[in-house]
CSV table of C-alpha atoms and ligand atoms in Angstrom, one decimal:
chain,number,residue,atom,x,y,z
A,1,MET,CA,-8.5,10.1,-41.0
A,2,ASN,CA,-10.2,7.8,-38.5
A,3,ARG,CA,-10.2,8.6,-34.8
A,4,GLN,CA,-9.8,5.8,-32.2
A,5,VAL,CA,-9.6,5.3,-28.4
A,6,LEU,CA,-7.0,2.7,-27.4
A,7,LEU,CA,-6.2,1.2,-24.0
A,8,ARG,CA,-2.8,2.9,-23.1
A,9,ASN,CA,-1.7,0.7,-20.1
A,10,ALA,CA,-2.8,-2.2,-17.9
A,11,VAL,CA,-5.5,-1.2,-15.5
A,12,THR,CA,-5.7,-2.7,-12.0
A,13,ALA,CA,-8.0,-0.2,-10.2
A,14,VAL,CA,-10.8,2.1,-11.1
A,15,PRO,CA,-10.0,3.2,-14.7
A,16,VAL,CA,-9.1,6.9,-15.2
A,17,GLU,CA,-8.9,9.1,-18.3
A,18,ALA,CA,-5.1,8.7,-18.5
A,19,ASP,CA,-5.5,4.9,-19.0
A,20,PHE,CA,-6.7,5.7,-22.5
A,21,GLU,CA,-5.1,7.3,-25.6
A,22,VAL,CA,-7.0,9.0,-28.4
A,23,VAL,CA,-5.2,8.6,-31.7
A,24,ASP,CA,-5.7,9.4,-35.4
A,25,ALA,CA,-5.6,6.3,-37.6
A,26,PRO,CA,-6.0,5.5,-41.3
A,27,MET,CA,-9.5,5.3,-42.6
A,28,PRO,CA,-10.7,1.6,-42.7
A,29,GLN,CA,-11.6,0.2,-46.2
A,30,ALA,CA,-14.7,-1.9,-46.8
A,31,GLY,CA,-13.7,-5.2,-48.5
A,32,ALA,CA,-16.0,-7.3,-50.7
A,33,GLY,CA,-19.2,-8.2,-48.8
A,34,GLN,CA,-18.5,-5.5,-46.1
A,35,VAL,CA,-19.8,-2.1,-45.2
A,36,LEU,CA,-18.1,1.1,-44.0
A,37,ILE,CA,-19.9,2.6,-41.0
A,38,ARG,CA,-19.7,6.1,-39.5
A,39,THR,CA,-20.3,5.9,-35.8
A,40,LEU,CA,-23.1,8.1,-34.5
A,41,LEU,CA,-23.4,6.9,-31.0
A,42,LEU,CA,-21.1,4.7,-28.8
A,43,SER,CA,-22.3,2.7,-25.8
A,44,LEU,CA,-20.1,2.6,-22.7
A,45,ASP,CA,-20.9,-0.5,-20.5
A,46,PRO,CA,-19.5,-1.8,-17.2
A,47,TYR,CA,-18.4,-5.1,-18.8
A,48,MET,CA,-15.6,-3.1,-20.6
A,49,GLY,CA,-14.1,-2.6,-17.1
A,50,SER,CA,-13.8,-6.4,-16.9
A,51,ALA,CA,-12.6,-6.7,-20.5
A,52,ILE,CA,-9.6,-4.4,-19.8
A,53,LYS,CA,-8.6,-6.8,-17.0
A,54,SER,CA,-9.2,-9.8,-19.4
A,55,ARG,CA,-12.0,-11.0,-17.0
A,56,HIS,CA,-14.9,-10.9,-19.4
A,57,MET,CA,-16.3,-13.6,-21.7
A,58,SER,CA,-16.7,-11.2,-24.7
A,59,ALA,CA,-13.2,-9.9,-25.1
A,60,GLY,CA,-9.8,-9.4,-23.5
A,61,VAL,CA,-8.2,-6.0,-24.1
A,62,LYS,CA,-4.4,-5.5,-24.0
A,63,PRO,CA,-2.5,-2.2,-23.9
A,64,GLY,CA,-2.5,-0.7,-27.4
A,65,ASP,CA,-5.8,-2.4,-28.4
A,66,LEU,CA,-8.8,-0.6,-29.7
A,67,MET,CA,-11.5,-0.4,-26.9
A,68,PRO,CA,-14.4,-2.7,-27.7
A,69,GLY,CA,-18.0,-1.7,-27.6
A,70,GLU,CA,-21.4,-1.6,-29.3
A,71,ALA,CA,-22.2,1.4,-31.5
A,72,LEU,CA,-25.0,2.7,-33.6
A,73,GLY,CA,-23.9,4.2,-37.0
A,74,VAL,CA,-24.8,5.0,-40.5
A,75,VAL,CA,-23.6,3.1,-43.6
A,76,THR,CA,-21.5,5.4,-45.7
A,77,GLU,CA,-20.3,2.8,-48.3
A,78,SER,CA,-21.8,-0.6,-49.0
A,79,ARG,CA,-20.1,-3.5,-50.8
A,80,HIS,CA,-23.0,-5.9,-49.8
A,81,PRO,CA,-26.3,-6.2,-51.6
A,82,ASP,CA,-28.4,-6.2,-48.4
A,83,PHE,CA,-27.0,-2.8,-47.2
A,84,ALA,CA,-27.4,0.6,-48.8
A,85,GLU,CA,-25.7,4.0,-48.0
A,86,GLY,CA,-27.8,5.7,-45.3
A,87,ASP,CA,-28.8,2.4,-43.5
A,88,ILE,CA,-28.8,2.8,-39.7
A,89,VAL,CA,-27.0,-0.2,-38.1
A,90,THR,CA,-25.7,-1.5,-34.8
A,91,SER,CA,-22.3,-3.3,-34.6
A,92,ARG,CA,-19.4,-4.0,-32.3
A,93,ALA,CA,-17.5,-1.1,-33.9
A,94,GLY,CA,-15.4,-0.3,-30.8
A,95,TRP,CA,-14.4,3.2,-29.7
A,96,GLN,CA,-13.8,4.7,-33.1
A,97,ALA,CA,-15.3,7.1,-35.6
A,98,TYR,CA,-15.4,4.7,-38.6
A,99,SER,CA,-15.4,1.0,-38.8
A,100,VAL,CA,-16.0,-1.8,-41.3
A,101,ALA,CA,-18.4,-4.8,-40.6
A,102,ASP,CA,-19.6,-7.9,-42.4
A,103,ALA,CA,-23.2,-8.8,-43.1
A,104,PRO,CA,-24.8,-11.1,-40.5
A,105,THR,CA,-24.4,-14.8,-40.9
A,106,PRO,CA,-27.9,-16.3,-40.7
A,107,LEU,CA,-26.7,-19.5,-39.0
A,108,LEU,CA,-25.3,-17.7,-36.0
A,109,THR,CA,-27.5,-17.4,-32.9
A,110,GLY,CA,-27.2,-16.3,-29.3
A,111,MET,CA,-23.7,-15.5,-28.0
A,112,ALA,CA,-22.1,-16.2,-31.4
A,113,ALA,CA,-24.5,-13.7,-33.1
A,114,ALA,CA,-24.1,-11.1,-30.4
A,115,LEU,CA,-20.3,-11.2,-30.6
A,116,SER,CA,-19.9,-11.5,-34.3
A,117,PRO,CA,-18.2,-8.7,-36.3
A,118,ALA,CA,-21.5,-8.1,-38.3
A,119,ALA,CA,-23.7,-5.1,-38.7
A,120,THR,CA,-27.4,-5.5,-37.9
A,121,LYS,CA,-29.7,-3.3,-39.9
A,122,LEU,CA,-32.2,-1.4,-37.7
A,123,ALA,CA,-35.8,-0.5,-38.7
A,124,PRO,CA,-36.0,2.5,-36.3
A,125,ASP,CA,-39.4,3.1,-34.8
A,126,GLY,CA,-40.0,6.8,-34.9
A,127,ARG,CA,-41.6,6.7,-31.5
A,128,VAL,CA,-38.3,6.3,-29.7
A,129,PRO,CA,-34.9,8.1,-30.2
A,130,LEU,CA,-32.1,6.2,-32.0
A,131,SER,CA,-30.0,6.2,-28.8
A,132,ALA,CA,-32.6,3.8,-27.2
A,133,TYR,CA,-31.3,1.0,-29.4
A,134,LEU,CA,-28.0,1.0,-27.4
A,135,GLY,CA,-29.8,1.1,-24.0
A,136,VAL,CA,-33.4,0.1,-23.1
A,137,LEU,CA,-33.9,-1.4,-26.6
A,138,GLY,CA,-30.4,-2.8,-26.8
A,139,MET,CA,-28.1,-5.1,-24.8
A,140,PRO,CA,-28.9,-3.6,-21.3
A,141,GLY,CA,-32.7,-3.7,-21.9
A,142,LEU,CA,-32.5,-7.3,-23.2
A,143,THR,CA,-30.6,-8.2,-20.0
A,144,ALA,CA,-33.4,-6.8,-17.9
A,145,TYR,CA,-36.0,-8.5,-19.9
A,146,GLY,CA,-34.4,-12.0,-19.9
A,147,GLY,CA,-33.5,-11.8,-16.2
A,148,THR,CA,-36.8,-10.4,-15.0
A,149,VAL,CA,-39.3,-12.2,-17.2
A,150,ASP,CA,-37.6,-15.6,-17.7
A,151,LEU,CA,-35.4,-16.0,-14.6
A,152,LEU,CA,-37.2,-14.2,-11.8
A,153,SER,CA,-40.8,-14.2,-13.1
A,154,PRO,CA,-42.2,-12.0,-10.3
A,155,ARG,CA,-45.8,-12.6,-9.5
A,156,PRO,CA,-48.3,-9.8,-8.8
A,157,GLY,CA,-47.9,-8.5,-5.3
A,158,GLU,CA,-44.4,-10.0,-4.8
A,159,THR,CA,-41.6,-7.7,-3.7
A,160,LEU,CA,-38.7,-7.4,-6.2
A,161,VAL,CA,-35.5,-5.6,-5.2
A,162,VAL,CA,-33.0,-4.4,-7.8
A,163,SER,CA,-29.5,-2.8,-7.2
A,164,ALA,CA,-27.9,-0.2,-9.5
A,165,ALA,CA,-31.6,0.7,-9.7
A,166,THR,CA,-31.4,3.8,-12.0
A,167,GLY,CA,-29.0,2.4,-14.6
A,168,PRO,CA,-30.1,1.0,-18.0
A,169,VAL,CA,-30.4,-2.6,-16.6
A,170,GLY,CA,-31.7,-1.8,-13.1
A,171,SER,CA,-34.3,0.8,-14.2
A,172,THR,CA,-35.6,-1.5,-16.9
A,173,VAL,CA,-35.8,-4.5,-14.5
A,174,GLY,CA,-37.8,-2.4,-12.0
A,175,GLN,CA,-40.2,-1.1,-14.6
A,176,ILE,CA,-40.8,-4.5,-16.2
A,177,ALA,CA,-41.5,-6.0,-12.8
A,178,ARG,CA,-43.8,-3.0,-11.9
A,179,ASN,CA,-45.6,-3.6,-15.2
A,180,MET,CA,-46.0,-7.3,-14.2
A,181,GLY,CA,-47.7,-6.2,-11.0
A,182,ALA,CA,-44.8,-6.6,-8.5
A,183,ARG,CA,-43.9,-4.2,-5.8
A,184,VAL,CA,-40.4,-2.8,-6.7
A,185,VAL,CA,-37.8,-1.6,-4.3
A,186,GLY,CA,-34.6,-0.1,-5.7
A,187,ILE,CA,-31.1,0.2,-4.2
A,188,ALA,CA,-29.0,3.1,-5.5
A,189,GLY,CA,-26.0,5.2,-4.5
A,190,SER,CA,-27.5,8.7,-3.9
A,191,ASP,CA,-30.6,10.4,-2.7
A,192,GLU,CA,-31.0,12.0,-6.1
A,193,LYS,CA,-31.0,8.5,-7.8
A,194,CYS,CA,-33.4,7.2,-5.2
A,195,ALA,CA,-35.8,10.1,-5.8
A,196,TYR,CA,-35.7,9.4,-9.5
A,197,ALA,CA,-36.4,5.7,-8.9
A,198,VAL,CA,-39.6,6.5,-6.9
A,199,ASP,CA,-40.8,9.6,-8.7
A,200,ARG,CA,-40.0,8.8,-12.3
A,201,LEU,CA,-39.7,5.0,-12.4
A,202,GLY,CA,-42.6,4.3,-10.2
A,203,PHE,CA,-40.8,2.1,-7.6
A,204,ALA,CA,-42.5,1.7,-4.3
A,205,ALA,CA,-39.3,2.7,-2.4
A,206,CYS,CA,-35.6,3.1,-2.9
A,207,VAL,CA,-32.8,2.7,-0.4
A,208,ASN,CA,-29.5,4.7,-0.6
A,209,TYR,CA,-26.8,2.2,0.4
A,210,LYS,CA,-24.3,5.0,1.0
A,211,ASN,CA,-26.2,5.5,4.3
A,212,ALA,CA,-24.7,3.2,7.0
A,213,ALA,CA,-28.2,2.1,8.2
A,214,TRP,CA,-29.3,1.0,4.7
A,215,PRO,CA,-30.1,-2.6,5.8
A,216,ASP,CA,-32.6,-1.2,8.3
A,217,ALA,CA,-34.1,1.0,5.6
A,218,LEU,CA,-34.3,-2.1,3.3
A,219,ALA,CA,-36.1,-4.0,6.1
A,220,ASP,CA,-38.6,-1.2,6.4
A,221,ALA,CA,-39.2,-1.1,2.7
A,222,CYS,CA,-39.7,-4.8,2.5
A,223,PRO,CA,-41.8,-5.8,5.5
A,224,ASP,CA,-42.7,-9.2,4.0
A,225,GLY,CA,-39.2,-9.9,2.8
A,226,VAL,CA,-37.6,-10.0,-0.6
A,227,ASP,CA,-39.2,-12.5,-3.1
A,228,CYS,CA,-37.0,-11.6,-6.0
A,229,TYR,CA,-33.5,-10.0,-6.1
A,230,PHE,CA,-31.9,-8.8,-9.3
A,231,ASP,CA,-28.2,-8.3,-8.3
A,232,ASN,CA,-26.1,-5.9,-10.3
A,233,VAL,CA,-23.5,-5.3,-7.7
A,234,GLY,CA,-22.6,-8.3,-5.5
A,235,GLY,CA,-20.5,-8.1,-2.4
A,236,GLY,CA,-21.8,-6.2,0.6
A,237,ILE,CA,-25.1,-5.3,-1.1
A,238,LEU,CA,-25.9,-8.9,-2.0
A,239,GLN,CA,-25.0,-9.9,1.6
A,240,GLY,CA,-27.4,-7.2,2.9
A,241,VAL,CA,-30.3,-8.3,0.7
A,242,MET,CA,-29.8,-11.9,1.7
A,243,GLY,CA,-30.6,-10.9,5.2
A,244,ARG,CA,-34.1,-10.0,4.1
A,245,LEU,CA,-35.0,-13.0,1.9
A,246,ALA,CA,-38.6,-14.3,2.0
A,247,MET,CA,-39.3,-18.0,1.8
A,248,HIS,CA,-38.5,-19.5,-1.7
A,249,ALA,CA,-36.9,-16.3,-2.8
A,250,ARG,CA,-35.3,-16.2,-6.3
A,251,ILE,CA,-32.0,-14.3,-7.0
A,252,VAL,CA,-30.5,-13.5,-10.3
A,253,LEU,CA,-26.8,-12.7,-10.3
A,254,CYS,CA,-26.3,-10.3,-13.2
A,255,GLY,CA,-23.4,-8.1,-12.4
A,256,ALA,CA,-20.7,-7.5,-9.9
A,257,MET,CA,-19.9,-3.8,-9.9
A,258,GLU,CA,-18.3,-4.0,-6.5
A,259,GLN,CA,-15.5,-6.2,-7.8
A,260,TYR,CA,-14.9,-5.0,-11.4
A,261,ASN,CA,-12.3,-2.4,-10.3
A,262,SER,CA,-10.5,-4.7,-7.8
A,263,PRO,CA,-7.2,-6.2,-8.8
A,264,THR,CA,-8.3,-9.5,-7.3
A,265,VAL,CA,-11.7,-11.3,-7.0
A,266,LEU,CA,-13.2,-10.2,-3.6
A,267,PRO,CA,-14.3,-12.8,-1.0
A,268,GLY,CA,-18.0,-13.6,-1.5
A,269,PRO,CA,-21.0,-13.3,0.8
A,270,ASN,CA,-22.2,-16.0,3.2
A,271,LEU,CA,-24.7,-18.1,1.2
A,272,GLY,CA,-26.3,-19.5,4.3
A,273,PRO,CA,-29.6,-17.7,3.9
A,274,ILE,CA,-30.0,-19.3,0.5
A,275,VAL,CA,-30.3,-22.6,2.3
A,276,GLY,CA,-32.5,-21.4,5.2
A,277,LYS,CA,-34.9,-19.6,2.8
A,278,ARG,CA,-34.9,-22.4,0.2
A,279,ALA,CA,-34.0,-19.6,-2.2
A,280,THR,CA,-32.9,-20.0,-5.8
A,281,ILE,CA,-29.9,-18.2,-7.4
A,282,LYS,CA,-29.6,-18.0,-11.1
A,283,GLY,CA,-26.7,-16.7,-13.3
A,284,LEU,CA,-27.6,-14.4,-16.2
A,285,VAL,CA,-25.8,-14.0,-19.5
A,286,VAL,CA,-27.6,-11.6,-21.9
A,287,TYR,CA,-26.3,-13.5,-24.9
A,288,ASP,CA,-28.7,-16.5,-24.0
A,289,PHE,CA,-31.6,-14.1,-24.9
A,290,TRP,CA,-30.1,-12.6,-28.0
A,291,ASP,CA,-32.6,-14.1,-30.4
A,292,ARG,CA,-35.5,-12.5,-28.5
A,293,MET,CA,-34.2,-9.0,-29.1
A,294,PRO,CA,-36.9,-8.2,-31.7
A,295,HIS,CA,-39.6,-9.4,-29.4
A,296,TRP,CA,-38.3,-7.3,-26.5
A,297,ARG,CA,-38.0,-4.3,-28.8
A,298,ARG,CA,-41.7,-4.5,-29.8
A,299,ILE,CA,-42.9,-4.7,-26.2
A,300,ALA,CA,-40.5,-2.0,-25.0
A,301,THR,CA,-41.3,0.4,-27.9
A,302,ASP,CA,-45.0,0.2,-27.1
A,303,TRP,CA,-44.3,0.7,-23.4
A,304,ILE,CA,-42.1,3.8,-24.1
A,305,ALA,CA,-44.7,5.3,-26.4
A,306,SER,CA,-47.5,4.8,-23.9
A,307,GLY,CA,-45.4,6.0,-20.9
A,308,ARG,CA,-45.1,2.6,-19.1
A,309,LEU,CA,-41.3,2.5,-19.6
A,310,THR,CA,-38.9,5.4,-19.4
A,311,PHE,CA,-35.1,5.7,-19.6
A,312,LYS,CA,-32.4,8.2,-18.8
A,313,GLU,CA,-29.1,8.9,-20.6
A,314,ASP,CA,-25.7,10.2,-19.3
A,315,ARG,CA,-24.4,11.6,-22.6
A,316,VAL,CA,-21.1,13.3,-23.7
A,317,GLU,CA,-20.2,14.7,-27.1
A,318,GLY,CA,-17.2,13.6,-29.2
A,319,LEU,CA,-15.1,10.5,-29.0
A,320,ASP,CA,-12.4,12.3,-27.1
A,321,ALA,CA,-14.8,12.5,-24.1
A,322,ALA,CA,-15.3,8.7,-24.0
A,323,PRO,CA,-12.4,8.0,-21.5
A,324,ALA,CA,-13.7,10.5,-18.9
A,325,LEU,CA,-17.2,9.2,-19.1
A,326,PHE,CA,-16.0,5.6,-18.8
A,327,ALA,CA,-14.0,6.5,-15.7
A,328,ARG,CA,-17.2,8.0,-14.3
A,329,LEU,CA,-19.3,4.9,-15.2
A,330,MET,CA,-16.8,2.5,-13.5
A,331,SER,CA,-16.7,4.6,-10.3
A,332,GLY,CA,-20.5,4.7,-10.1
A,333,ARG,CA,-20.8,8.4,-10.8
A,334,ASN,CA,-22.8,8.0,-14.0
A,335,PHE,CA,-26.6,8.6,-13.8
A,336,GLY,CA,-28.3,6.9,-16.7
A,337,LYS,CA,-27.1,4.9,-19.8
A,338,ALA,CA,-23.5,6.0,-20.6
A,339,LEU,CA,-23.5,7.1,-24.2
A,340,VAL,CA,-21.0,9.0,-26.4
A,341,ALA,CA,-22.5,11.1,-29.2
A,342,VAL,CA,-19.6,10.5,-31.7
A,343,ALA,CA,-21.4,12.5,-34.4
A,344,PRO,CA,-23.6,14.8,-32.2
A,345,ASP,CA,-25.0,16.7,-35.2
A,346,GLN,CA,-26.6,13.4,-36.5
A,347,ALA,CA,-27.9,11.6,-33.4
B,401,NAP,N1,-25.0,-10.7,-17.1
B,401,NAP,C1,-25.1,-10.0,-18.2
B,401,NAP,O1,-25.3,-10.6,-19.3
B,401,NAP,C2,-25.1,-8.5,-18.2
B,401,NAP,C3,-25.4,-7.7,-19.3
B,401,NAP,C4,-25.5,-6.3,-19.1
B,401,NAP,C5,-25.1,-5.7,-17.9
B,401,NAP,N2,-24.7,-6.5,-16.9
B,401,NAP,C6,-24.3,-6.0,-15.6
B,401,NAP,O2,-25.4,-5.2,-15.1
B,401,NAP,C7,-25.0,-4.2,-14.2
B,401,NAP,C8,-25.6,-2.9,-14.5
B,401,NAP,O3,-25.2,-2.5,-15.8
B,401,NAP,P1,-25.7,-1.0,-16.4
B,401,NAP,O4,-25.2,-1.0,-17.8
B,401,NAP,O5,-27.1,-0.9,-16.1
B,401,NAP,O6,-24.8,-0.1,-15.6
B,401,NAP,P2,-25.1,1.3,-14.7
B,401,NAP,O7,-26.2,0.9,-13.7
B,401,NAP,O8,-25.3,2.4,-15.6
B,401,NAP,O9,-23.8,1.6,-14.0
B,401,NAP,C9,-23.3,0.8,-13.0
B,401,NAP,C10,-23.8,1.3,-11.6
B,401,NAP,O10,-23.4,0.4,-10.6
B,401,NAP,C11,-23.5,1.0,-9.3
B,401,NAP,N3,-22.5,0.6,-8.4
B,401,NAP,C12,-22.7,-0.1,-7.2
B,401,NAP,N4,-21.6,-0.4,-6.6
B,401,NAP,C13,-20.6,0.2,-7.3
B,401,NAP,C14,-19.2,0.2,-7.1
B,401,NAP,N5,-18.6,-0.4,-6.1
B,401,NAP,N6,-18.5,0.8,-8.1
B,401,NAP,C15,-19.1,1.4,-9.2
B,401,NAP,N7,-20.4,1.4,-9.4
B,401,NAP,C16,-21.2,0.8,-8.5
B,401,NAP,C17,-23.6,2.5,-9.6
B,401,NAP,O11,-24.9,3.0,-9.3
B,401,NAP,P3,-25.3,3.3,-7.8
B,401,NAP,O12,-24.7,4.6,-7.5
B,401,NAP,O13,-26.8,3.4,-7.9
B,401,NAP,O14,-24.9,2.2,-7.0
B,401,NAP,C18,-23.3,2.6,-11.1
B,401,NAP,O15,-23.9,3.7,-11.7
B,401,NAP,C19,-23.4,-4.2,-14.3
B,401,NAP,O16,-22.9,-5.0,-13.2
B,401,NAP,C20,-23.2,-5.0,-15.6
B,401,NAP,O17,-21.9,-5.6,-15.7
B,401,NAP,C21,-24.7,-7.9,-17.0
């Protein structure tokens, strides 16, 4: 039998474990040109919180639907000449133990390739664990790479601020910017996360926004203002950072954690400082960078191996534990890339 996690009911607030249902289902069958995949690792990502409210570009999830998501797995049966039993692949398998996928269509690029129902064969580099291909070497890492290198382009000596600073996106943003010579200041939701950002990620400072005086702490940490802001949260944190912009600041809007759990879209910040500081705001969609994944993986793998890039995982074992970890992720209580080891004996 297959095992799946379905959305049980409509969700209007922070998702809780009871919003999901774990069921047995018939084993999927690989058709001609397809492969059967056993999931080893499942990635849990904040966009799924928007998807279950039908507010995300990748998917809308209705009660009774299989939860969507990226997974890393092993091919257990191949009916396509390019794949063999034992190949390690990534695919949009969803929250289930077994899935079928097509072979990639070469003409698809960018968002169409990212969201296609195809399996991508990996050539794992032995210097990094397999799980990295769902985090720092996967969609979150590519988001950080595209947003930092292409959209913000921090120059040596500039101050770059990043929120959700210890997550897979934020921690990678900060380390790329640090490796480019910028001075990096994180914003995170606990003293423990801030200590990690400074001690392990090499950030110059990190501000805990759960302290009421955090805007003053940000001002102290950024005496010359904020040249680049990578925004993963929106709302009050975006507003606070805008109060510290330097002249000609650049802002990338990547995520809006503060509003994902809200039943309605929250009122936005005052954009006045964008005008006063001649700042630039850019929107980021990771799928625009999809074709550069191999390039990013080469750079990041070398950095991981030489100690210039590190990452942290928040991991649970077994598909049945996925709903509880997702509830933790969406309420900000995760610390590191949220991952489910669906087959813990193998990955
Ligand atoms: N634009 C794109 O193409 C793209 C692609 C990938 C990801 N993203 C976005 O990037 C952001 C980071 O993703 P990630 O995978 O690296 O996630 P993550 O950092 O592992 O988890 C999200 C973090 O957001 C923080 N947070 C701040 N305010 C929150 C609130 N009100 N409720 C819940 N959490 C809150 C929490 O950290 P603290 O405790 O430190 O605040 C939480 O751990 C997300 O907004 C995601 O949607 C965008």
